[in-house]
Coordinates of C-alpha atoms in Angstrom, one line a residue:
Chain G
X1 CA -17.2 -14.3 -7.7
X2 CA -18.9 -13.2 -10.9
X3 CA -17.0 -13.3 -14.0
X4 CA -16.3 -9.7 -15.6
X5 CA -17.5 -9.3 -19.2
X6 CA -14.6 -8.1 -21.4
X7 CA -16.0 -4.5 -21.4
X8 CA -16.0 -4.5 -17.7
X9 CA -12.6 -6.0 -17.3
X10 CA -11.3 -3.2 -19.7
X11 CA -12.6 -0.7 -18.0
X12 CA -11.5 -2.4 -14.4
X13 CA -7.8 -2.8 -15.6
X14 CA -7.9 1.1 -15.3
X15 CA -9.8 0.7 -12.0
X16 CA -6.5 -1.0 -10.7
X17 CA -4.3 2.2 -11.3
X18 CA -7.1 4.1 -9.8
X19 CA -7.2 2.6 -6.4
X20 CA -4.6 5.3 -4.6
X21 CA -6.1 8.2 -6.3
X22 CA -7.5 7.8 -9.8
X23 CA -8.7 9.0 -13.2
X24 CA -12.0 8.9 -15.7
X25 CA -15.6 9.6 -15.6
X26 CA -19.0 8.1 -17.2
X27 CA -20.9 11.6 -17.2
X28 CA -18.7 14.4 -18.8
X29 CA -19.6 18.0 -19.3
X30 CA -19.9 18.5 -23.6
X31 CA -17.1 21.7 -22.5
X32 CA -14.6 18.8 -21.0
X33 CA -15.0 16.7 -23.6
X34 CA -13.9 19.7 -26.0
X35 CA -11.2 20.7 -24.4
X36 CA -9.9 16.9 -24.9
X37 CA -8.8 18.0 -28.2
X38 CA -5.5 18.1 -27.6
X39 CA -3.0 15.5 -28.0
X40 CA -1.0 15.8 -24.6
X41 CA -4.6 16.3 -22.8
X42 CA -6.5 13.6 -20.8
X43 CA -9.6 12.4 -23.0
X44 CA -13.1 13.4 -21.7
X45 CA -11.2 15.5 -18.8
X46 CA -8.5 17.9 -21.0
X47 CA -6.3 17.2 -17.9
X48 CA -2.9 17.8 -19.0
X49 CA 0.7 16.9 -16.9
X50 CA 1.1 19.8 -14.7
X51 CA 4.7 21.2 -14.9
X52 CA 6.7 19.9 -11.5
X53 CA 4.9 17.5 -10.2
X54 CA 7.4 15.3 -9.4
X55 CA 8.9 17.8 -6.7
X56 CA 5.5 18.1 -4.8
X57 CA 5.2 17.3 -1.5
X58 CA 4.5 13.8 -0.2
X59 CA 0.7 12.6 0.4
X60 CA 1.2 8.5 1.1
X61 CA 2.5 5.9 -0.4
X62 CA 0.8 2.2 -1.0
X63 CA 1.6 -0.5 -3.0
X64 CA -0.8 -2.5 -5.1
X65 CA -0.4 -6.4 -6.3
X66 CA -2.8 -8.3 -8.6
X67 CA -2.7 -10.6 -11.3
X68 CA -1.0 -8.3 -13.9
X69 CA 0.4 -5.6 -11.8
X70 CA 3.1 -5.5 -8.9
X71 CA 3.8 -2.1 -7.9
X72 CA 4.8 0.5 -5.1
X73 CA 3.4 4.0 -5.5
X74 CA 3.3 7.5 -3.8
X75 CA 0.9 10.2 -4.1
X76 CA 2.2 13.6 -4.1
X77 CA -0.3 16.9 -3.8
X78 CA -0.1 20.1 -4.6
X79 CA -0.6 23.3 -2.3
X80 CA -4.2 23.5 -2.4
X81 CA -4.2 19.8 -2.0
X82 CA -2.0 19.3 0.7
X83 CA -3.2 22.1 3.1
X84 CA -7.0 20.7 2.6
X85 CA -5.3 17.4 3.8
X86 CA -3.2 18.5 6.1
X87 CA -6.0 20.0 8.2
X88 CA -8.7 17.1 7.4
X89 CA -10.9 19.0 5.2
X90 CA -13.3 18.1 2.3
X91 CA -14.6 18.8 0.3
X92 CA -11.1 19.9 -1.4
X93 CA -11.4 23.3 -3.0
X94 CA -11.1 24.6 -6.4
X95 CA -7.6 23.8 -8.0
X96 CA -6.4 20.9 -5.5
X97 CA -4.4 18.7 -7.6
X98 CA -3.1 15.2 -6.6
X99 CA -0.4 13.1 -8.4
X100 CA -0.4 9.3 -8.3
X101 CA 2.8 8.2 -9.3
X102 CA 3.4 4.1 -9.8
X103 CA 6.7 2.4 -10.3
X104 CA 7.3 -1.5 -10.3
X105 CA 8.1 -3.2 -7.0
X106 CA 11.5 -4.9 -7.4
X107 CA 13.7 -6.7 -4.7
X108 CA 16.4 -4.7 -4.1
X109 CA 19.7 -6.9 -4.0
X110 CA 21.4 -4.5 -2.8
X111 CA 19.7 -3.7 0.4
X112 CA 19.1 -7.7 0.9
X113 CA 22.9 -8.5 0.9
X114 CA 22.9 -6.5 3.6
X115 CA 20.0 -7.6 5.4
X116 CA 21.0 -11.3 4.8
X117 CA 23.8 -11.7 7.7
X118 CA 21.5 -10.6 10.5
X119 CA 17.8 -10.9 9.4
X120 CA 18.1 -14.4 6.9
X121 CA 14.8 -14.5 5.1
X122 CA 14.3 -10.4 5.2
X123 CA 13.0 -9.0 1.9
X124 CA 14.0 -5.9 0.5
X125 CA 11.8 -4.0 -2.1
X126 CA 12.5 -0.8 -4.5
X127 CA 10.9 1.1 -7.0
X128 CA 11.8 0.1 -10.7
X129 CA 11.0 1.8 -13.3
X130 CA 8.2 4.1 -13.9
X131 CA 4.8 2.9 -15.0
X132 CA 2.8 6.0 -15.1
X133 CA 1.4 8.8 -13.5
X134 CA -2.5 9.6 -12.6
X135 CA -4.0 13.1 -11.7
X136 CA -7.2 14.2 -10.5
X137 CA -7.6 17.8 -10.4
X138 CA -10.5 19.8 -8.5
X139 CA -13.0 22.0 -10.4
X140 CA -16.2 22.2 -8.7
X141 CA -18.1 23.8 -11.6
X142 CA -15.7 21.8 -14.8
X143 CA -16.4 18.2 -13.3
X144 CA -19.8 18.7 -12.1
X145 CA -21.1 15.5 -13.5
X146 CA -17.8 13.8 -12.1
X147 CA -17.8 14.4 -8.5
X148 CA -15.9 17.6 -9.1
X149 CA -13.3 15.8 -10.3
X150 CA -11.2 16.0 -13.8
X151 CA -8.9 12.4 -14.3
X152 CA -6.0 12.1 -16.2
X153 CA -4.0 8.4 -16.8
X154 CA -0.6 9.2 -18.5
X155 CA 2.4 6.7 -19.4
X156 CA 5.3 8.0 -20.7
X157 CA 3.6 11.3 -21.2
X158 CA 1.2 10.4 -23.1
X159 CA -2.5 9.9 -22.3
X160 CA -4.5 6.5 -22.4
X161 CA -7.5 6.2 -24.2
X162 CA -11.2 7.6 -23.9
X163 CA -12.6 3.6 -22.3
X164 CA -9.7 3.7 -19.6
X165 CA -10.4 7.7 -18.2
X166 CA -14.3 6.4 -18.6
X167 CA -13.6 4.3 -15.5
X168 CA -11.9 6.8 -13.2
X169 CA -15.5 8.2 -11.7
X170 CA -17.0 4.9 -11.6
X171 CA -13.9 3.3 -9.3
X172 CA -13.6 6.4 -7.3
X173 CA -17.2 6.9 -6.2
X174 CA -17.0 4.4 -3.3
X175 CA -14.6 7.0 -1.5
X176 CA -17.3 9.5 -1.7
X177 CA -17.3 10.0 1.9
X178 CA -13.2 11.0 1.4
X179 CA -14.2 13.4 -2.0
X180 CA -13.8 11.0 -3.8
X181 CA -10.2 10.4 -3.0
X182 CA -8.6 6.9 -1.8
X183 CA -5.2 8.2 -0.3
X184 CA -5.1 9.7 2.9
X185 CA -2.4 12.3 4.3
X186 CA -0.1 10.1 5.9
X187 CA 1.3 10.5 10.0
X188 CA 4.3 12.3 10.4
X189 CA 6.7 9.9 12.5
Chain S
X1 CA 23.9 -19.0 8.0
X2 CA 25.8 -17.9 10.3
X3 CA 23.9 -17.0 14.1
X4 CA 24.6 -13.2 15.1
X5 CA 25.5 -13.1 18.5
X6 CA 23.4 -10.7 20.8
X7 CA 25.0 -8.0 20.7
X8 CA 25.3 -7.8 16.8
X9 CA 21.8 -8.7 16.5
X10 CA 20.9 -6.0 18.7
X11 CA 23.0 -3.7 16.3
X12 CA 21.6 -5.1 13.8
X13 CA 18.2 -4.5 14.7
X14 CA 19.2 -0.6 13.9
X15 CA 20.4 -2.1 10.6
X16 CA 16.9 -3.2 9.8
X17 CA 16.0 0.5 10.6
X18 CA 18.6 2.0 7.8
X19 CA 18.4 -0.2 4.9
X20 CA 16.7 2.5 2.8
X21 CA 18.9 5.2 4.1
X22 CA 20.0 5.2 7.7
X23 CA 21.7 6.0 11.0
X24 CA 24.5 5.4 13.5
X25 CA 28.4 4.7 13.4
X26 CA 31.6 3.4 14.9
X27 CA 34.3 6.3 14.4
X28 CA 33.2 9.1 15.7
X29 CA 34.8 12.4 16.4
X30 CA 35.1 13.7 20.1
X31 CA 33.3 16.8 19.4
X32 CA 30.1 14.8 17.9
X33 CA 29.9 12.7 20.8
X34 CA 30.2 15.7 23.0
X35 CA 27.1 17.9 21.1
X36 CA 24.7 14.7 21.6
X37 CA 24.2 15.8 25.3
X38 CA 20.9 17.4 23.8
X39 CA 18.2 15.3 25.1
X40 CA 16.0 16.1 21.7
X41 CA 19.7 14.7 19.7
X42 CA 21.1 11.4 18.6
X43 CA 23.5 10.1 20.8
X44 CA 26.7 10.3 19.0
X45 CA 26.2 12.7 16.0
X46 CA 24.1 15.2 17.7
X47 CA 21.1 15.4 15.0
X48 CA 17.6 16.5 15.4
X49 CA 14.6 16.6 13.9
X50 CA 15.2 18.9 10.9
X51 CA 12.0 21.2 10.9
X52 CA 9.3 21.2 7.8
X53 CA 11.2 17.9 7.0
X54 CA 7.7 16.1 6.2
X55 CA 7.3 18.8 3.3
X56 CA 10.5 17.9 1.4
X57 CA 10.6 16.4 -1.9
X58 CA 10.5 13.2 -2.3
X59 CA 13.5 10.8 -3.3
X60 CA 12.0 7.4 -3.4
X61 CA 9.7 4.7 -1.8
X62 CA 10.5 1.0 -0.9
X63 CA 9.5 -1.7 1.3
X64 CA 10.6 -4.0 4.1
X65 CA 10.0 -7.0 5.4
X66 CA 11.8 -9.3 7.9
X67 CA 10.4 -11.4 10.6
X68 CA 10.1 -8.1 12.7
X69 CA 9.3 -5.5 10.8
X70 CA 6.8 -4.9 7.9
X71 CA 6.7 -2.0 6.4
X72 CA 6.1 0.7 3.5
X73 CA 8.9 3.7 3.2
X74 CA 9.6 6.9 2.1
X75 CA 12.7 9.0 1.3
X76 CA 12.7 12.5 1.3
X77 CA 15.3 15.3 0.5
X78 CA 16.1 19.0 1.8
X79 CA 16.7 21.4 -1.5
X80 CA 20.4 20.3 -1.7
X81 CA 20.3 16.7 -1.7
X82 CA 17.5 16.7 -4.0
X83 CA 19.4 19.0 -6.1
X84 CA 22.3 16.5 -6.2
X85 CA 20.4 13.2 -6.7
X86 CA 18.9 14.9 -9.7
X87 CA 22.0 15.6 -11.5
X88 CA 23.2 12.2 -10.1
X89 CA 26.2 13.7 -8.7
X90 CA 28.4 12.3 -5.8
X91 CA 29.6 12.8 -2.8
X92 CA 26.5 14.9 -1.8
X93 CA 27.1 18.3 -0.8
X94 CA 27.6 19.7 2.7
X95 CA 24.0 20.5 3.7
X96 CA 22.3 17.6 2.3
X97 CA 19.9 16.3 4.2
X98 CA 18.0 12.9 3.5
X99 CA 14.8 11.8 5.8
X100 CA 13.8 8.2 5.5
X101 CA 10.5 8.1 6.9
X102 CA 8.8 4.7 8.0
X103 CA 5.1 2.9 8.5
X104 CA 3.7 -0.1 9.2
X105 CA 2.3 -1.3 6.0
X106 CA -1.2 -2.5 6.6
X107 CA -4.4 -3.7 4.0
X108 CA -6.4 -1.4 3.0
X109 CA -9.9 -3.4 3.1
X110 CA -11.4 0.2 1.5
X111 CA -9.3 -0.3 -1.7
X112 CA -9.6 -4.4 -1.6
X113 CA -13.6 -3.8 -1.5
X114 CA -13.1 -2.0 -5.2
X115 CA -10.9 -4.2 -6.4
X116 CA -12.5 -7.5 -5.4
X117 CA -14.8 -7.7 -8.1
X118 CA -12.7 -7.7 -11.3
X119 CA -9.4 -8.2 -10.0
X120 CA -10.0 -11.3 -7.3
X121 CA -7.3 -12.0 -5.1
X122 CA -5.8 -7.7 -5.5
X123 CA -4.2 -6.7 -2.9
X124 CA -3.6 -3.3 -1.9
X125 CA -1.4 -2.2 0.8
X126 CA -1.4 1.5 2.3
X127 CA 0.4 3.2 5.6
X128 CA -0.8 2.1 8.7
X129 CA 0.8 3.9 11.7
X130 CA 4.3 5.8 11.7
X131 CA 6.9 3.6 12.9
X132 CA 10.1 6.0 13.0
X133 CA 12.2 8.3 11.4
X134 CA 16.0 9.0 10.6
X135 CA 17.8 11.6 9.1
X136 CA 21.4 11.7 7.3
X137 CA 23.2 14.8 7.4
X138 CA 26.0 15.7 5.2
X139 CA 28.7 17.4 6.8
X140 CA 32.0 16.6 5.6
X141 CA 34.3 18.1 8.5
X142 CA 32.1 17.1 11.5
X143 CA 31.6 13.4 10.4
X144 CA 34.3 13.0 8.9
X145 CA 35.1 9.3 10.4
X146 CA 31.6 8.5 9.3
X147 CA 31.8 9.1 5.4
X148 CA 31.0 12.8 6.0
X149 CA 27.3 11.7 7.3
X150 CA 25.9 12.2 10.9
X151 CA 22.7 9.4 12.2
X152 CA 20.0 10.0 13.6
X153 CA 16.7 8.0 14.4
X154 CA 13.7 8.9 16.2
X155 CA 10.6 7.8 17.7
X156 CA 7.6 9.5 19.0
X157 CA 10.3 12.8 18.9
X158 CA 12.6 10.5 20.9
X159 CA 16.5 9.9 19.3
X160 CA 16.9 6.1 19.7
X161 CA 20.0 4.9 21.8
X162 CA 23.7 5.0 21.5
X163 CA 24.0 1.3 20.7
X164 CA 21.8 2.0 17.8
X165 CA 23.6 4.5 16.4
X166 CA 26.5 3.3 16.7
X167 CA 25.3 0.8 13.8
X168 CA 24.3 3.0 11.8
X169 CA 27.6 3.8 9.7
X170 CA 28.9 0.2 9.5
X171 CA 25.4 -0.4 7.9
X172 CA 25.9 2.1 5.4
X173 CA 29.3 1.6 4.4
X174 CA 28.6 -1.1 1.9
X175 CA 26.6 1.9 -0.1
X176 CA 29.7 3.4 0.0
X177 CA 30.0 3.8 -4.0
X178 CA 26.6 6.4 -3.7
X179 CA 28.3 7.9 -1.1
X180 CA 26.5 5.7 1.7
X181 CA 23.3 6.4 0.3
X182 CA 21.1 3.6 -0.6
X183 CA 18.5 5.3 -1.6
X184 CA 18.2 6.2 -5.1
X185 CA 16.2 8.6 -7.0
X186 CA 12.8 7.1 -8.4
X187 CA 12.2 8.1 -11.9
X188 CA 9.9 10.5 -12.6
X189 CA 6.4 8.4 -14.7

């Protein structure tokens, strides 16, 4: 296994909270990177939070565990997003948005107390607290040189830096086949 | 440890099922039991499959693992149960519907592919197939021997049996203090 250079590994620790959906790009539009010019915006992208996220409907969920992070996660989509996933269709159109929300993965003592009796040995794990949020929104024309694709990386509402959303592209153009996107609608049970 | 005889392991097999919210009771009212006779209802409480409920907002995520079953979860809300878990209020209202939808949590090799070079040894763990689903429904009159909450779980469309049910109040009793919820809201990144 080859040994990242510290540049790489930078831009790879952003990789890791890219893997459900993601964020960044190497090759920006000069109009994107203007628009970045705003405090509460994404760098490169000018992706900002969009207002009720949070109550958007359910995509998947996934958890992700490496050296430095241990974490469950849910991606939520809006309208445009969900309907193009919901009937299988890429490339998603114009103003799709998808939400990648992360929170720690913590053993729920709780729930194990009352797993224990029955099921010794069973492991019980709950979101903790909130890590951050990731958005990529759809804009054909915007993101050209991006797959299409603005990214945004935000932790406790504010934005991370220009070498993190640098990486977003770059981790999310092995699921070119999927637009770009990791997460998949998951089955209704 | 003590060994769980058959027939509580076999009850306690629905428990595994209703850790993150759940299903079934003891005490139940005549009238419940008599409005089950619905082939497409839980035995017992009389539920079905609330429609749209896949849309609904989501609560929180978790994970569980015992010798039997590994998987990643989701909770979702109907408008009034969401309403109430965001002002943190209990007992939840008449109305309040909670979903607690389940998968088998499988690796994604697509995801480990990206990761493998700068974060060796990443793992990342996404929603295989669906598994099952249950429902709590708040009705304070009808279930009122079971904290005010009717069970249900289902399968391919299919309500489980009356044994399972019936373990699905006595399961949630200890979260008696959130109103038999154990599901909490995740905070919003």
């Amino acid at each position: 296994m080859p040994h990242a250079s510290e540049r790489t590994t930078k831009y790879c620790s952003a990789l890791v909270g890219c893997v459900a959906v993601v964020i960044c790009a190497v090759y920006v539009t000069k109009s994107a990177a203007q628009s970045a010019n705003v405090s509460n915006a994404s760098p490169i992208f000018g992706v900002t939070i969009p207002p009720g996220y949070r109550d958007w409907k359910l995509i998947a969920v996934d958890e992700l565990r490496t050296d430095k992070v241990d974490q469950l996660r849910a991606q939520l989509g809006n309208e445009i997003a969900i309907k193009a996933l919901k009937e299988g269709k890429t490339p998603f159109p114009d103003g799709s948005i998808i939400a990648a929300l992360h929170w720690t993965r913590v053993p729920s003592e709780e729930n194990n107390k009352v797993l224990a009796g029955p099921f010794p040995g069973a492991q019980s794990f709950v979101v903790g607290s909130a890590v951050n949020v990731q958005f990529m929104v759809k804009d054909s024309k915007k993101y050209a040189a991006t797959g299409g694709w603005g990214f945004a990386d935000f932790k406790n509402g504010k934005p991370g830096d220009e070498a993190l959303h640098k990486a977003c592209f770059p981790c999310h153009e092995p699921a070119k086949a999927h637009d770009f996107v990791f997460a998949r609608y998951a089955p209704t049970p």
